[in-house]
CSV table of C-alpha atoms in Angstrom, one decimal:
chain,number,residue,atom,x,y,z
A,1,MET,CA,197.9,-61.6,-61.5
A,2,ARG,CA,196.1,-59.3,-59.1
A,3,ARG,CA,198.9,-56.8,-59.4
A,4,ALA,CA,198.7,-57.0,-63.1
A,5,VAL,CA,195.0,-56.4,-63.0
A,6,GLU,CA,195.7,-53.3,-60.7
A,7,VAL,CA,198.2,-51.9,-63.3
A,8,ALA,CA,195.9,-52.5,-66.1
A,9,ALA,CA,193.0,-50.4,-64.4
A,10,GLY,CA,195.3,-47.5,-64.6
A,11,ALA,CA,195.6,-47.4,-68.3
A,12,GLY,CA,193.1,-44.3,-68.8
A,13,ALA,CA,192.1,-44.1,-72.5
A,14,ASP,CA,194.3,-47.0,-73.6
A,15,VAL,CA,193.0,-50.8,-73.6
A,16,PRO,CA,193.4,-51.9,-70.0
A,17,ILE,CA,196.0,-54.5,-70.4
A,18,GLY,CA,198.6,-54.7,-67.5
A,19,ALA,CA,201.9,-56.5,-67.1
A,20,VAL,CA,204.1,-57.2,-64.3
A,21,ILE,CA,207.8,-58.6,-64.5
A,22,LEU,CA,208.8,-60.5,-61.4
A,23,GLY,CA,212.6,-61.4,-60.8
A,24,PRO,CA,214.1,-64.7,-59.9
A,25,ASP,CA,213.2,-64.0,-56.2
A,26,GLY,CA,209.8,-63.0,-56.8
A,27,THR,CA,210.2,-59.4,-56.4
A,28,GLU,CA,208.5,-56.9,-58.8
A,29,LEU,CA,211.0,-55.5,-61.3
A,30,ALA,CA,208.7,-53.6,-63.5
A,31,ALA,CA,205.2,-52.9,-64.2
A,32,ALA,CA,203.4,-51.3,-67.2
A,33,HIS,CA,199.9,-50.8,-68.9
A,34,ASN,CA,199.3,-50.1,-72.5
A,35,GLU,CA,200.3,-46.5,-73.6
A,36,ARG,CA,199.7,-46.4,-77.2
A,37,GLU,CA,197.1,-43.7,-76.9
A,38,LEU,CA,199.2,-41.9,-74.5
A,39,THR,CA,202.4,-41.9,-76.3
A,40,GLY,CA,201.2,-42.4,-80.0
A,41,ASP,CA,203.5,-45.3,-80.3
A,42,PRO,CA,202.1,-48.4,-81.8
A,43,THR,CA,204.7,-50.6,-79.9
A,44,ALA,CA,203.7,-49.3,-76.6
A,45,HIS,CA,201.9,-52.4,-75.3
A,46,ALA,CA,202.1,-53.3,-71.8
A,47,GLU,CA,204.5,-56.3,-72.2
A,48,MET,CA,206.9,-54.4,-74.4
A,49,LEU,CA,207.0,-51.6,-71.9
A,50,ALA,CA,207.5,-53.9,-68.9
A,51,LEU,CA,210.3,-55.9,-70.6
A,52,ARG,CA,212.1,-52.7,-71.3
A,53,ARG,CA,211.7,-51.5,-67.9
A,54,ALA,CA,212.8,-54.8,-66.2
A,55,ALA,CA,216.1,-54.7,-68.1
A,56,VAL,CA,217.0,-51.6,-66.2
A,57,PRO,CA,217.5,-53.0,-62.7
A,58,LEU,CA,218.8,-56.3,-64.1
A,59,ASP,CA,221.3,-54.3,-66.1
A,60,GLY,CA,220.9,-56.5,-69.1
A,61,TRP,CA,218.2,-57.7,-71.6
A,62,ARG,CA,218.2,-61.4,-70.5
A,63,LEU,CA,215.0,-62.1,-68.4
A,64,GLU,CA,215.6,-66.1,-68.1
A,65,ASP,CA,214.9,-66.5,-64.6
A,66,CYS,CA,212.0,-63.8,-64.6
A,67,ALA,CA,208.2,-64.3,-65.0
A,68,LEU,CA,205.9,-62.0,-66.9
A,69,VAL,CA,202.3,-61.7,-65.7
A,70,VAL,CA,200.1,-60.1,-68.2
A,71,THR,CA,196.2,-59.7,-68.1
A,72,VAL,CA,195.7,-60.8,-71.8
A,73,GLU,CA,197.3,-63.3,-74.1
A,74,PRO,CA,200.3,-61.7,-75.8
A,75,CYS,CA,200.1,-60.7,-79.5
A,76,THR,CA,202.7,-61.7,-81.9
A,77,MET,CA,204.9,-58.7,-81.4
A,78,CYS,CA,205.0,-59.1,-77.7
A,79,ALA,CA,205.4,-62.8,-78.0
A,80,GLY,CA,208.5,-62.3,-80.2
A,81,ALA,CA,210.1,-60.1,-77.6
A,82,ILE,CA,209.3,-62.5,-74.7
A,83,VAL,CA,211.0,-65.0,-76.6
A,84,LEU,CA,214.0,-62.7,-77.6
A,85,ALA,CA,214.4,-61.5,-73.9
A,86,ARG,CA,214.3,-65.2,-72.9
A,87,VAL,CA,211.5,-64.8,-70.3
A,88,GLY,CA,211.4,-68.0,-68.1
A,89,THR,CA,207.6,-68.1,-67.5
A,90,VAL,CA,204.7,-66.2,-69.0
A,91,VAL,CA,201.5,-66.1,-67.0
A,92,PHE,CA,198.3,-64.5,-68.6
A,93,GLY,CA,194.6,-64.2,-67.8
A,94,ALA,CA,192.4,-63.6,-70.7
A,95,TRP,CA,192.6,-65.7,-73.8
A,96,GLU,CA,192.7,-63.5,-77.2
A,97,PRO,CA,191.2,-65.5,-80.0
A,98,LYS,CA,191.7,-62.7,-82.7
A,99,THR,CA,195.4,-61.8,-81.9
A,100,GLY,CA,196.8,-64.2,-79.3
A,101,ALA,CA,200.3,-65.9,-79.8
A,102,ALA,CA,200.3,-68.0,-76.8
A,103,GLY,CA,197.8,-70.8,-78.2
A,104,SER,CA,194.8,-69.0,-79.3
A,105,LEU,CA,195.5,-67.9,-83.0
A,106,TRP,CA,199.4,-68.7,-82.9
A,107,ASP,CA,201.6,-70.3,-80.5
A,108,VAL,CA,204.9,-68.2,-80.9
A,109,LEU,CA,205.8,-68.8,-77.4
A,110,ARG,CA,206.0,-72.6,-77.8
A,111,ASP,CA,207.1,-72.9,-81.3
A,112,ARG,CA,209.8,-75.8,-81.4
A,113,ARG,CA,211.6,-74.0,-84.1
A,114,LEU,CA,212.6,-71.1,-81.8
A,115,THR,CA,215.8,-71.3,-79.7
A,116,HIS,CA,214.0,-70.2,-76.5
A,117,ARG,CA,210.6,-71.3,-75.2
A,118,PRO,CA,209.1,-69.9,-71.8
A,119,GLU,CA,206.8,-72.1,-69.6
A,120,VAL,CA,203.3,-70.8,-70.5
A,121,ILE,CA,200.3,-70.7,-68.0
A,122,GLY,CA,197.0,-69.3,-69.4
A,123,GLY,CA,193.6,-68.4,-68.0
A,124,VAL,CA,194.8,-67.2,-64.6
A,125,LEU,CA,191.9,-64.9,-63.2
A,126,GLU,CA,190.5,-65.2,-66.7
A,127,GLU,CA,187.1,-64.0,-65.9
A,128,GLU,CA,188.3,-60.9,-64.1
A,129,CYS,CA,190.8,-60.0,-66.8
A,130,SER,CA,188.1,-60.4,-69.5
A,131,ALA,CA,185.7,-58.4,-67.5
A,132,LEU,CA,188.2,-55.3,-67.6
A,133,LEU,CA,188.3,-55.5,-71.6
A,134,ARG,CA,184.5,-56.1,-71.8
A,135,GLU,CA,183.7,-52.9,-69.7
A,136,PHE,CA,186.4,-50.8,-71.6
A,137,PHE,CA,185.1,-51.7,-75.1
A,138,ARG,CA,181.3,-51.3,-73.9
A,139,GLY,CA,182.2,-47.7,-72.7
A,140,HIS,CA,184.4,-47.0,-75.8
A,141,ARG,CA,181.5,-48.0,-78.1
A,142,ARG,CA,179.2,-45.6,-76.3
A,143,SER,CA,181.5,-42.5,-76.6
A,144,GLU,CA,182.0,-42.9,-80.3
């Protein structure tokens, strides 16, 4: 999670969310932060970018034995992509009561109707991850 926090800190004008994909042996396959503002792409969430990037060294889209570590609970779009990529484990920091899809607002990742359900571990370094968001939005409000 510390690596994901480090990645999130480099998000610049974007909401500081960082994601890291670890391979079956624990090596980092990919890392990304939000790039929506940078690219103008509404789907450029940290998790989506990390999933795409991790598929390259694996030479395929199935991330079954991989772990996704992300600083904030995934939204529904990202949770859907995580399920479709068959990620084995999802670890996240801050809970997101407004848009979270790993237990807060919805629980897409553990929905029994889906064909794949990753192991989910939430609240890891929660305060540190939440602080990144609080600081960003405090500064963002002042600059408007």
